[in-house]
Coordinates of C-alpha atoms in Angstrom, one line a residue:
Chain A
M165 CA 0.0 0.0 0.0
S166 CA 1.4 3.4 -1.0
G167 CA 1.0 6.5 1.2
R168 CA -1.9 8.8 1.4
V169 CA -3.1 10.1 -2.0
E170 CA -4.9 13.5 -2.3
L171 CA -8.0 13.9 -4.4
D172 CA -6.3 16.3 -6.8
A173 CA -3.8 13.6 -7.8
Y174 CA -6.7 11.9 -9.6
A175 CA -7.3 14.9 -11.9
D176 CA -4.8 13.6 -14.5
V177 CA -6.7 10.3 -14.7
V178 CA -10.4 11.3 -14.5
G179 CA -10.2 15.0 -15.4
Q180 CA -10.3 18.2 -13.3
S181 CA -14.1 18.5 -13.9
E182 CA -14.8 15.2 -12.1
I183 CA -12.7 16.4 -9.1
E184 CA -14.6 19.7 -9.1
E185 CA -18.0 17.9 -9.1
I186 CA -16.9 15.8 -6.2
R187 CA -16.0 18.9 -4.3
V188 CA -19.3 20.6 -5.2
I189 CA -21.2 17.6 -3.8
A190 CA -18.9 17.4 -0.7
D191 CA -19.7 21.1 0.0
R192 CA -23.2 19.8 1.1
L193 CA -21.6 17.4 3.5
Q194 CA -19.2 19.6 5.5
G195 CA -19.0 18.1 9.0
F196 CA -21.3 15.3 8.0
K197 CA -20.6 12.4 10.4
V198 CA -20.0 9.0 8.8
Q199 CA -19.0 5.8 10.5
H200 CA -17.7 2.7 8.7
V201 CA -17.5 -0.6 10.6
N202 CA -15.9 -3.7 9.3
S203 CA -14.1 -6.7 10.8
T204 CA -10.5 -6.0 10.0
R205 CA -8.2 -3.0 9.4
V206 CA -5.6 -4.9 7.3
G207 CA -5.9 -7.5 4.6
G208 CA -8.9 -8.2 2.5
G209 CA -10.7 -6.1 -0.1
V210 CA -12.9 -4.1 2.3
A211 CA -9.9 -2.9 4.3
E212 CA -8.2 -2.0 1.1
I213 CA -11.2 0.1 -0.1
L214 CA -11.6 1.8 3.2
N215 CA -7.8 2.6 3.5
R216 CA -8.2 4.5 0.2
T217 CA -11.6 6.2 0.6
V218 CA -11.7 7.2 4.3
P219 CA -8.8 9.7 3.9
L220 CA -10.4 11.1 0.8
M221 CA -13.7 11.6 2.6
E222 CA -11.8 13.3 5.4
E223 CA -10.0 15.6 2.9
L224 CA -13.4 16.6 1.5
G225 CA -14.6 17.8 4.9
L226 CA -16.6 14.9 6.2
D227 CA -16.1 13.8 9.8
V228 CA -15.3 10.1 9.2
R229 CA -14.7 7.3 11.7
W230 CA -13.6 3.8 10.8
D231 CA -14.0 1.3 13.5
V232 CA -13.2 -2.4 13.6
M233 CA -15.4 -4.9 15.4
R234 CA -13.5 -6.7 18.2
G235 CA -13.8 -10.5 18.0
D236 CA -12.2 -13.6 19.4
P237 CA -11.0 -16.7 17.4
A238 CA -14.4 -18.5 18.0
F239 CA -16.2 -15.5 16.5
F240 CA -14.0 -15.2 13.4
E241 CA -14.2 -19.0 12.9
A242 CA -18.0 -18.6 13.1
T243 CA -18.0 -15.7 10.6
K244 CA -15.8 -17.6 8.2
L245 CA -18.3 -20.5 8.2
I246 CA -21.1 -18.0 7.7
H247 CA -19.2 -16.3 4.9
N248 CA -18.7 -19.7 3.2
A249 CA -22.4 -20.6 3.6
L250 CA -23.4 -17.3 2.1
H251 CA -21.3 -18.1 -0.9
G252 CA -23.3 -21.3 -1.3
S253 CA -20.9 -23.8 0.2
S254 CA -22.3 -26.7 2.2
V255 CA -21.3 -26.0 5.8
R256 CA -21.8 -27.8 9.1
F257 CA -22.4 -25.3 11.9
P258 CA -21.4 -25.9 15.5
P259 CA -24.5 -25.8 17.7
D260 CA -23.4 -22.7 19.6
I261 CA -22.7 -20.5 16.6
V262 CA -25.7 -18.2 17.1
Q263 CA -24.8 -17.8 20.7
T264 CA -21.2 -16.9 19.8
M265 CA -22.4 -14.3 17.3
R266 CA -24.8 -12.8 19.8
E267 CA -22.2 -12.6 22.6
V268 CA -19.6 -10.9 20.4
T269 CA -22.1 -8.5 19.0
Q270 CA -23.1 -7.6 22.5
R271 CA -19.5 -7.0 23.6
N272 CA -19.3 -4.5 20.7
A273 CA -22.3 -2.5 21.8
D274 CA -20.1 0.5 22.3
V275 CA -18.8 0.5 18.7
P276 CA -21.7 2.4 17.0
W277 CA -21.1 6.2 17.1
P278 CA -24.4 7.7 18.4
E279 CA -23.8 11.0 16.7
A280 CA -23.2 9.6 13.2
D281 CA -25.4 10.9 10.5
V282 CA -24.8 7.7 8.5
T283 CA -23.4 4.4 9.7
V284 CA -22.1 2.0 7.0
I285 CA -21.7 -1.6 8.2
H286 CA -19.6 -3.7 5.8
D287 CA -20.4 -7.4 5.3
P288 CA -22.1 -9.9 7.6
Q289 CA -19.7 -10.0 10.6
P290 CA -20.9 -6.7 12.2
V291 CA -24.4 -6.8 10.8
G292 CA -26.0 -7.3 14.3
L293 CA -24.7 -4.0 15.5
V294 CA -27.8 -2.5 14.1
Q295 CA -29.7 -3.5 17.3
F296 CA -27.7 -0.7 19.0
R297 CA -28.7 2.1 16.5
G298 CA -30.0 5.3 18.1
K299 CA -33.0 7.3 17.2
T300 CA -31.2 9.5 14.8
G301 CA -28.9 8.7 11.9
K302 CA -29.3 6.3 9.1
W303 CA -27.8 2.8 8.7
I304 CA -26.5 1.3 5.5
W305 CA -25.6 -2.3 5.1
R306 CA -22.8 -2.6 2.4
C307 CA -22.6 -6.2 1.3
H308 CA -19.4 -7.1 -0.7
I309 CA -20.3 -10.7 -1.3
D310 CA -22.5 -12.7 -3.6
L311 CA -25.7 -13.8 -1.8
S312 CA -27.4 -15.3 -4.8
E313 CA -26.8 -18.9 -3.6
A314 CA -26.7 -18.2 0.1
D315 CA -27.6 -21.0 2.6
I316 CA -31.2 -20.4 3.5
R317 CA -30.7 -21.0 7.2
V318 CA -27.9 -18.4 7.4
W319 CA -29.7 -15.9 5.2
S320 CA -32.9 -16.2 7.3
F321 CA -30.8 -15.4 10.4
L322 CA -29.1 -12.4 8.8
R323 CA -32.2 -11.1 7.1
M324 CA -33.9 -10.3 10.3
M325 CA -31.1 -7.9 11.1
V326 CA -30.6 -6.6 7.6
E327 CA -34.2 -5.4 7.4
R328 CA -33.6 -3.2 10.4
Y329 CA -31.2 -1.1 8.2
D330 CA -32.5 1.8 6.1
C331 CA -31.0 0.4 2.9
S332 CA -28.5 -2.1 1.5
V333 CA -25.9 -1.8 -1.1
F334 CA -24.7 -4.6 -3.4
H335 CA -22.0 -4.9 -6.0
L336 CA -24.1 -6.4 -8.7
P337 CA -27.9 -6.8 -9.3
R338 CA -27.8 -10.5 -9.0
Y339 CA -26.2 -10.3 -5.6
T340 CA -29.4 -8.8 -4.2
K341 CA -32.0 -10.6 -2.2
E342 CA -35.7 -9.9 -1.8
L343 CA -35.8 -7.4 1.1
M344 CA -38.3 -5.0 2.5
I345 CA -35.6 -2.2 2.4
P346 CA -34.3 -0.4 -0.7
Q347 CA -31.4 -2.2 -2.4
Y348 CA -28.9 -0.1 -4.2
V349 CA -26.4 -1.4 -6.8
L350 CA -22.9 0.1 -6.7
P351 CA -19.9 -1.7 -8.1
P352 CA -16.6 -1.8 -6.4
S353 CA -13.8 0.3 -7.9
I354 CA -10.2 0.2 -8.7
D355 CA -7.7 2.8 -7.6
P356 CA -5.8 4.0 -10.7
L357 CA -3.0 5.4 -8.5
S358 CA -2.4 2.4 -6.4
P359 CA 0.7 0.2 -7.0
K360 CA -1.6 -2.3 -8.7
N361 CA -2.7 0.2 -11.3
E362 CA -0.4 3.2 -11.4
E363 CA 1.2 3.9 -14.8
I364 CA 4.5 2.1 -15.4
P365 CA 6.4 3.2 -18.6
L366 CA 6.5 0.4 -21.0
P367 CA 10.3 0.0 -21.1
E368 CA 10.3 -0.2 -17.3
A369 CA 7.4 -2.7 -17.3
R370 CA 9.3 -4.9 -19.9
E371 CA 12.4 -4.8 -17.8
M372 CA 10.4 -5.9 -14.7
V373 CA 8.8 -8.7 -16.7
S374 CA 12.2 -9.8 -17.9
R375 CA 13.5 -10.0 -14.3
L376 CA 10.6 -12.4 -13.6
G377 CA 12.1 -14.7 -16.2
V378 CA 9.5 -13.9 -18.9
D379 CA 10.6 -12.8 -22.4
P380 CA 8.8 -9.5 -23.1
D381 CA 9.4 -9.9 -26.8
L382 CA 7.2 -13.0 -27.1
P383 CA 3.4 -12.4 -27.0
I384 CA 2.1 -13.2 -23.5
V385 CA -1.2 -14.8 -22.6
L386 CA -1.7 -14.0 -18.9
Q387 CA -3.9 -15.2 -16.1
V388 CA -3.5 -13.5 -12.6
S389 CA -5.1 -15.5 -9.8
R390 CA -4.2 -17.4 -6.7
F391 CA -3.6 -21.1 -7.3
D392 CA -7.1 -22.3 -6.6
R393 CA -9.3 -24.8 -8.4
L394 CA -12.0 -22.2 -8.7
K395 CA -9.7 -20.2 -11.0
D396 CA -9.1 -23.3 -13.1
P397 CA -5.4 -22.7 -13.8
V398 CA -5.0 -26.2 -15.3
G399 CA -7.9 -25.4 -17.7
V400 CA -6.0 -22.3 -18.8
I401 CA -2.9 -24.4 -19.6
E402 CA -5.1 -26.8 -21.6
A403 CA -6.7 -23.9 -23.5
F404 CA -3.2 -22.5 -24.2
R405 CA -2.1 -25.9 -25.5
L406 CA -5.1 -26.1 -27.8
A407 CA -4.5 -22.6 -29.1
S408 CA -0.7 -23.1 -29.6
G409 CA 0.7 -23.8 -33.0
Q410 CA -0.1 -20.9 -35.2
E411 CA 1.2 -17.9 -33.4
P412 CA 4.3 -18.0 -31.2
A413 CA 3.3 -17.1 -27.7
Q414 CA 3.9 -17.9 -24.0
L415 CA 1.5 -18.5 -21.1
V416 CA 2.1 -16.8 -17.8
L417 CA 0.1 -17.9 -14.7
A418 CA 0.9 -15.4 -12.0
G419 CA -0.4 -15.6 -8.5
G420 CA 0.2 -16.7 -4.9
G421 CA -1.6 -18.0 -2.0
A422 CA 0.2 -21.3 -1.9
D423 CA 2.4 -20.6 1.1
D424 CA -0.1 -20.7 3.9
D425 CA -2.8 -22.8 2.3
P426 CA -2.3 -26.6 2.1
E427 CA -4.9 -26.8 -0.6
G428 CA -3.2 -24.0 -2.6
A429 CA 0.2 -25.9 -2.4
K430 CA -1.6 -29.0 -3.8
V431 CA -3.1 -27.0 -6.6
L432 CA 0.2 -25.4 -7.4
A433 CA 1.8 -28.8 -7.7
E434 CA -0.9 -29.9 -10.1
V435 CA -0.4 -26.8 -12.1
R436 CA 3.4 -27.3 -12.3
E437 CA 2.8 -30.9 -13.4
A438 CA 0.4 -29.8 -16.1
A439 CA 2.8 -27.0 -17.2
S440 CA 5.6 -29.4 -17.6
R441 CA 3.8 -31.1 -20.5
V442 CA 3.2 -27.9 -22.5
P443 CA 6.1 -25.7 -23.9
Q444 CA 6.3 -22.0 -23.0
V445 CA 4.3 -22.0 -19.8
H446 CA 5.6 -19.9 -16.9
I447 CA 4.3 -20.4 -13.4
L448 CA 5.0 -17.4 -11.1
D449 CA 4.3 -18.0 -7.5
L450 CA 4.6 -14.4 -6.2
P451 CA 4.2 -13.1 -2.6
P452 CA 0.9 -11.2 -2.1
D453 CA 2.6 -7.7 -2.0
R454 CA 4.2 -7.8 -5.5
H455 CA 1.5 -5.5 -6.9
R456 CA 3.9 -3.7 -9.2
D457 CA 5.1 -6.9 -10.8
I458 CA 1.5 -8.0 -11.5
N459 CA 0.9 -4.5 -12.8
A460 CA 3.9 -4.8 -15.2
L461 CA 2.8 -8.2 -16.4
Q462 CA -0.6 -6.9 -17.2
R463 CA 0.9 -4.0 -19.1
V464 CA 3.2 -6.2 -21.2
A465 CA 0.6 -9.0 -21.8
T466 CA -1.0 -9.4 -25.2
V467 CA -4.1 -11.1 -24.0
V468 CA -5.5 -11.6 -20.5
V469 CA -7.5 -14.6 -19.4
Q470 CA -9.8 -15.1 -16.4
K471 CA -11.1 -18.6 -16.6
S472 CA -12.7 -18.7 -13.1
V473 CA -15.3 -21.4 -12.4
R474 CA -16.8 -19.0 -9.8
E475 CA -16.0 -15.4 -9.3
G476 CA -17.1 -12.5 -7.2
F477 CA -16.9 -9.2 -8.9
G478 CA -13.5 -10.0 -10.4
L479 CA -11.5 -6.8 -9.9
V480 CA -8.5 -8.5 -11.5
V481 CA -10.5 -8.3 -14.7
T482 CA -11.2 -4.6 -14.2
E483 CA -7.4 -4.0 -13.5
A484 CA -6.4 -5.8 -16.8
M485 CA -9.0 -3.8 -18.7
W486 CA -7.8 -0.6 -17.3
K487 CA -4.4 -1.4 -18.7
G488 CA -6.0 -1.6 -22.1
K489 CA -6.0 -5.4 -22.5
P490 CA -8.8 -7.5 -24.1
V491 CA -9.9 -10.1 -21.5
I492 CA -11.2 -13.6 -22.3
G493 CA -13.4 -14.4 -19.3
N494 CA -15.5 -17.3 -18.3
A495 CA -19.1 -16.1 -18.2
V496 CA -19.5 -16.2 -14.4
G497 CA -20.1 -13.6 -11.6
G498 CA -18.9 -10.1 -12.2
I499 CA -16.9 -11.2 -15.3
R500 CA -20.2 -11.5 -17.1
E501 CA -21.1 -8.0 -16.1
Q502 CA -17.8 -6.4 -17.0
I503 CA -16.8 -7.9 -20.3
I504 CA -18.9 -6.7 -23.2
H505 CA -18.7 -9.7 -25.5
G506 CA -17.0 -8.9 -28.7
M507 CA -16.3 -5.3 -27.7
T508 CA -14.0 -5.3 -24.6
G509 CA -13.1 -8.9 -24.7
F510 CA -14.8 -12.3 -25.1
L511 CA -17.1 -14.2 -22.7
V512 CA -16.5 -18.0 -23.0
H513 CA -18.1 -21.1 -21.6
S514 CA -15.5 -23.8 -22.1
T515 CA -11.8 -24.6 -22.4
E516 CA -12.2 -24.9 -26.1
G517 CA -13.9 -21.6 -26.3
T518 CA -11.0 -20.0 -24.4
A519 CA -8.6 -21.6 -26.8
L520 CA -10.6 -20.3 -29.8
R521 CA -10.5 -16.7 -28.5
I522 CA -6.8 -16.9 -27.5
R523 CA -5.9 -17.9 -31.1
Q524 CA -8.2 -15.2 -32.5
L525 CA -6.7 -12.4 -30.5
L526 CA -3.1 -13.6 -30.9
G527 CA -3.6 -13.6 -34.6
D528 CA -5.2 -10.2 -34.8
P529 CA -3.2 -7.3 -33.2
D530 CA -5.6 -4.7 -34.5
L531 CA -8.5 -6.4 -32.7
C532 CA -6.4 -6.7 -29.5
R533 CA -5.7 -3.0 -29.7
R534 CA -9.3 -1.9 -30.4
M535 CA -10.8 -4.1 -27.7
G536 CA -8.1 -3.0 -25.3
E537 CA -8.9 0.7 -25.9
Q538 CA -12.6 0.0 -25.4
A539 CA -11.9 -2.0 -22.3
R540 CA -10.0 0.9 -20.7
E541 CA -12.8 3.3 -21.6
S542 CA -15.4 1.0 -20.1
V543 CA -13.4 1.0 -16.8
R544 CA -12.9 4.8 -16.9
V545 CA -16.7 5.3 -17.3
N546 CA -17.8 2.7 -14.7
Y547 CA -15.3 1.5 -12.2
L548 CA -12.7 4.1 -11.2
L549 CA -12.4 5.2 -7.5
P550 CA -13.3 8.9 -7.9
S551 CA -16.5 8.2 -9.7
I552 CA -17.6 5.6 -7.1
L553 CA -16.5 8.0 -4.3
K554 CA -18.8 10.6 -5.9
R555 CA -21.7 8.2 -5.8
W556 CA -21.1 7.4 -2.2
L557 CA -21.3 11.0 -1.3
V558 CA -24.6 11.3 -3.1
M559 CA -25.7 8.1 -1.4
F560 CA -25.0 9.7 2.0
L561 CA -27.2 12.7 1.1
A562 CA -29.9 10.5 -0.4
V563 CA -30.2 8.1 2.5
H564 CA -29.9 10.8 5.2
R565 CA -32.6 13.0 3.6
D566 CA -34.8 10.1 2.2
L567 CA -34.3 11.4 -1.4
R568 CA -35.6 9.4 -4.4
G569 CA -36.4 10.1 -8.1
V570 CA -35.0 13.2 -9.7
V571 CA -33.8 15.6 -7.0
S572 CA -32.0 18.9 -7.1
L573 CA -29.3 19.1 -4.4
D574 CA -29.3 22.9 -4.8
D575 CA -32.7 23.4 -3.2
Chain B
M219 CA -30.6 37.6 -20.4
K220 CA -30.4 34.6 -18.2
P221 CA -27.0 33.0 -17.9
F222 CA -26.5 29.4 -18.8
R223 CA -25.8 27.5 -15.5
F224 CA -24.1 24.2 -16.1
T225 CA -25.6 21.5 -14.1
S226 CA -24.4 17.9 -13.5
E227 CA -26.1 14.7 -12.7
T228 CA -25.0 11.8 -10.5
G229 CA -27.1 8.6 -10.5
L230 CA -27.8 6.0 -7.8
V231 CA -29.0 2.7 -9.1
R232 CA -31.7 0.7 -7.2
W233 CA -33.3 -2.6 -7.9
T234 CA -37.0 -2.3 -8.6
G235 CA -37.8 -5.7 -7.1
Y236 CA -38.7 -7.1 -10.6
K237 CA -36.6 -9.7 -12.3
A238 CA -37.1 -11.9 -15.3
Q239 CA -36.0 -15.4 -16.1
D240 CA -38.4 -16.0 -19.0
L241 CA -40.5 -14.1 -21.5
N242 CA -43.6 -13.9 -19.3
S243 CA -41.8 -12.4 -16.3
F244 CA -39.9 -10.1 -18.8
L245 CA -43.3 -8.8 -20.1
D246 CA -44.6 -8.5 -16.6
G247 CA -41.6 -6.3 -15.7
L248 CA -41.9 -4.2 -18.8
E249 CA -45.5 -3.5 -18.0
K250 CA -45.2 -2.8 -14.3
V251 CA -41.8 -1.1 -13.6
G252 CA -41.7 2.7 -13.3
G253 CA -40.7 4.9 -16.2
S254 CA -37.2 5.5 -14.6
S255 CA -36.4 1.8 -15.1
I256 CA -37.3 1.9 -18.8
Y257 CA -35.2 5.1 -19.0
Y258 CA -32.3 3.4 -17.3
H259 CA -32.2 0.3 -19.5
F260 CA -33.3 1.9 -22.8
Y261 CA -31.5 5.2 -22.9
Q262 CA -28.8 5.2 -20.2
S263 CA -27.4 1.8 -21.2
L264 CA -25.9 3.5 -24.2
Y265 CA -23.7 5.7 -22.1
R266 CA -22.7 3.0 -19.7
K267 CA -21.7 0.8 -22.6
H268 CA -21.7 3.5 -25.2
F269 CA -19.6 1.9 -27.9
L270 CA -22.2 -0.8 -28.2
A271 CA -24.3 1.7 -30.0
V272 CA -23.7 -0.1 -33.3
D273 CA -25.7 -3.2 -32.5
F274 CA -28.5 -4.3 -30.1
M275 CA -28.2 -1.0 -28.4
H276 CA -30.2 -1.2 -25.2
D277 CA -30.2 -3.6 -22.3
F278 CA -33.5 -5.2 -23.1
A279 CA -32.5 -6.3 -26.6
R280 CA -29.1 -7.5 -25.5
W281 CA -30.6 -9.6 -22.7
V282 CA -33.1 -11.2 -25.0
L283 CA -30.3 -12.0 -27.5
I284 CA -27.6 -13.1 -25.1
S285 CA -29.5 -14.7 -22.2
L286 CA -32.8 -15.8 -23.7
N287 CA -31.1 -16.6 -27.0
L288 CA -34.1 -15.4 -29.0
P289 CA -32.6 -13.4 -32.0
P290 CA -35.9 -12.8 -33.8
L291 CA -37.3 -11.0 -30.7
A292 CA -34.0 -9.3 -30.0
E293 CA -33.9 -7.9 -33.5
R294 CA -37.4 -6.4 -33.1
L295 CA -36.5 -4.9 -29.8
A296 CA -33.2 -3.5 -31.0
Q297 CA -34.9 -1.9 -33.9
I298 CA -36.7 0.4 -31.3
D299 CA -34.1 3.0 -31.5
P300 CA -33.7 5.6 -28.7
T301 CA -33.0 8.2 -31.3
D302 CA -36.5 7.9 -32.5
Y303 CA -38.2 7.9 -29.1
H304 CA -38.4 11.0 -26.9
S305 CA -41.1 9.5 -24.8
I306 CA -40.5 6.7 -22.3
R307 CA -44.2 5.7 -22.5
K308 CA -44.1 5.2 -26.3
A309 CA -40.9 3.2 -26.1
R310 CA -42.3 1.0 -23.4
E311 CA -45.6 0.5 -25.4
R312 CA -43.6 -0.5 -28.5
M313 CA -41.5 -3.1 -26.6
I314 CA -44.6 -4.5 -24.8
H315 CA -46.2 -4.9 -28.2
Y316 CA -43.3 -6.8 -29.7
V317 CA -43.0 -9.1 -26.7
R318 CA -46.7 -9.8 -26.5
D319 CA -46.8 -10.6 -30.2
F320 CA -43.8 -12.9 -29.9
I321 CA -45.4 -14.8 -27.0
G322 CA -48.6 -15.0 -29.1
E323 CA -46.7 -16.6 -32.0
G324 CA -46.4 -19.6 -29.7
G325 CA -42.8 -20.5 -30.1
Q326 CA -40.9 -22.5 -27.5
W327 CA -38.9 -20.7 -24.9
F328 CA -37.4 -21.7 -21.6
R329 CA -36.8 -20.4 -18.1
I330 CA -33.1 -19.5 -17.7
P331 CA -31.0 -19.8 -14.5
A332 CA -31.2 -17.1 -11.9
T333 CA -27.5 -16.2 -12.7
A334 CA -28.6 -14.9 -16.1
A335 CA -31.9 -13.2 -14.9
F336 CA -32.7 -9.7 -16.0
Y337 CA -32.9 -7.3 -13.1
F338 CA -35.1 -4.3 -13.7
L339 CA -33.1 -1.4 -12.2
Q340 CA -33.9 2.2 -11.9
Q341 CA -31.9 5.3 -11.3
D342 CA -32.4 8.1 -8.8
S343 CA -30.8 11.2 -10.3
F344 CA -29.2 13.9 -8.2
V345 CA -28.6 17.2 -10.0
I346 CA -26.3 19.9 -8.8
R347 CA -24.9 23.1 -10.2
T348 CA -21.3 22.8 -11.2
G349 CA -20.5 26.5 -10.6
H350 CA -19.8 27.1 -14.3
E351 CA -21.9 29.8 -15.8
A352 CA -21.9 31.5 -19.2
G353 CA -23.3 34.8 -20.2
D354 CA -22.3 34.9 -23.8
L355 CA -21.1 32.5 -26.6
Q356 CA -17.5 32.7 -25.8
G357 CA -18.2 31.9 -22.1
F358 CA -20.4 29.1 -23.2
H359 CA -17.7 27.7 -25.4
D360 CA -15.1 27.9 -22.6
C361 CA -17.4 26.3 -19.9
L362 CA -18.4 23.6 -22.3
K363 CA -14.8 22.5 -22.6
Q364 CA -14.3 22.5 -18.9
V365 CA -17.3 20.8 -17.4
G366 CA -17.5 17.0 -16.9
E367 CA -19.2 14.5 -19.2
S368 CA -22.0 14.1 -16.7
S369 CA -22.9 17.7 -17.2
V370 CA -22.9 17.4 -21.0
Y371 CA -25.1 14.3 -20.6
Y372 CA -27.5 16.1 -18.4
H373 CA -28.0 19.0 -20.8
L374 CA -28.0 17.1 -24.0
V375 CA -29.4 13.6 -23.3
E376 CA -31.4 13.7 -20.2
A377 CA -32.9 17.1 -21.4
R378 CA -34.6 15.4 -24.3
I379 CA -36.8 13.4 -22.0
R380 CA -37.2 16.3 -19.5
L381 CA -38.2 18.8 -22.3
G382 CA -39.8 16.3 -24.6
G383 CA -39.2 16.2 -28.4
A384 CA -35.8 16.7 -29.8
D385 CA -34.8 19.7 -27.8
N386 CA -32.0 20.1 -25.3
D387 CA -30.9 22.7 -22.8
F388 CA -28.0 24.0 -24.9
S389 CA -30.1 24.6 -28.0
A390 CA -33.0 26.1 -26.0
W391 CA -30.7 28.7 -24.3
L392 CA -28.7 29.5 -27.5
E393 CA -32.0 30.1 -29.4
H394 CA -33.9 32.0 -26.8
E395 CA -31.3 33.9 -24.9
L396 CA -28.6 34.5 -27.5
K397 CA -30.9 34.4 -30.6
E398 CA -28.5 31.9 -32.2
K399 CA -31.2 29.7 -33.9
A400 CA -29.0 28.3 -36.6
L401 CA -26.4 27.1 -34.1
A402 CA -29.1 25.8 -31.8
D403 CA -30.6 23.8 -34.7
R404 CA -27.2 22.4 -35.6
I405 CA -26.8 21.0 -32.1
R406 CA -30.4 19.7 -32.2
A407 CA -29.5 17.8 -35.4
L408 CA -26.7 15.9 -33.8
N409 CA -27.4 12.2 -33.4
I410 CA -26.4 12.0 -29.8
H411 CA -27.2 8.3 -29.3
R412 CA -24.7 7.2 -31.9
R413 CA -21.5 8.3 -30.2
P414 CA -19.9 8.6 -26.8
I415 CA -20.8 11.8 -25.0
G416 CA -17.2 13.0 -25.0
V417 CA -17.2 12.9 -28.8
T418 CA -20.6 14.7 -29.0
R419 CA -19.1 17.4 -26.7
E420 CA -16.3 17.9 -29.2
L421 CA -18.8 18.3 -32.0
V422 CA -20.8 20.9 -30.0
V423 CA -17.6 22.8 -29.1
A424 CA -16.5 22.8 -32.7
A425 CA -19.8 24.1 -33.9
V426 CA -19.7 26.9 -31.3
R427 CA -16.1 27.8 -32.2
R428 CA -17.0 28.1 -35.9
R429 CA -19.8 30.4 -35.0
L430 CA -17.5 32.5 -32.9
E431 CA -15.0 32.7 -35.8
D432 CA -17.9 33.9 -37.9
G433 CA -18.5 36.7 -35.5
G434 CA -21.3 35.2 -33.3
A435 CA -22.6 36.7 -30.1

């Protein structure tokens, strides 16, 4: 994580006018009290988003608090089980799980900020804090996970609490559930100035890629993902094998997660074994903080693949698109939402389909360039941090004042 | 003379509670959702995915094509071109007509998985003055270059629905306040749904610049 970035630094990326508009909206929110609550200050996507947006909201004149729920190992084990069940996994719950959740929630009764104009609770872990809400102030439940296949027992338990909020906010329409409260759809964003996405001059990126043992002069087909069966790395190798023969190219599978995860190590071994049978395949098992190396690989790549069997929003796809790359993505989760088939990349449904599109793109540099430009533009319009920040500011006003429809904020 | 105040729009998207997994539920949604949902999927989709504007432009047609896999109906829906419709009600009626007819033809269609369902969304729009104001043509030209794309969208695209017909805020002001009818008509004639809003802005700026070079107000 790089240091604090000020809002004006984004002007070169999104335009001065966008920054001006954010400031005009923020003028209506001077001293507005916002509290974010989640379950961890470091690690994980939510902490990463808050680490970026909280300082920007403070810079804009909002009075922002970010609090973390205090839990014990039993609580975090319980919330991990709940998280998996909400993702649709079959889970066996310990008999005392509800008691554990209630006790820890009770011990955090002092976390909510009574003076907050808006309280934003992130994800299921702190959802029960809503029972301590005061008479004033509005509560938003920001759900970062896909609930479409949630375990019905867990969802019924959560739903009773979620419906005590004023509204909920989901990443994608299909993540929503039938609820009695309004459900907003607001995608996550990528930060164009973070080490993952900051500009790297091409000569420097090529040199970085070369240091990773990859030839920057040979076209690169790239998948960035941890070594997990849900990302189907072996399927990517098979697709590359099927596509090979006409255009000289190499496959790079870059990721990590194998060090502290026995299952990850097993998958990595399978991937290495599969790679040993196909020429020109590079397996890069990188530590989780090598964001600039991944950034460089994405910039030098010719084609990016995301062959996930299941996927959340898939910000790694957004990041590749932002670097002007066409992405071949399995039509699941947020990949389906982000890739506009035939325009910013290709949606595929099989290993063979992936191979077909790899071959097509490797053989057509003009198509690669055109799709890549359109992919970058799509991210600029829809998924960059400043524009999502702007919508959050408007959300605060809308929820706090119960505004719907077409509303003038000048009145 | 009233100055032109550049206003901008920021949207928040909400789920209406309607979703479709087959043609009947799609028709039900088309009939029952509020006008802002039709507006969101029919007009605004162009600007979220603007470069799709060559083919199957709006969300409804694309979903019928890609998820329901019904090209004959998708073609009929896609032919309802936002350029021709300045009324949400008329666009909705036309789409309902095509879907009803298609159902009446009695073909076979299927219920698709929830993962591919169509969610009828709607947008709440929050408008705010940007602080940019113009009192003459030169000022208008300068502001137009500076404001964000969401401001240009508000005055050119959203205005057509707000004002009805083919008019827009820029043309209305140029004609009535600056008496620049020819320039106003040139802007009215732009086919705004065929290109990204940034490109349209360039065309408007160029038209105003030419008028300034000709000695306009």
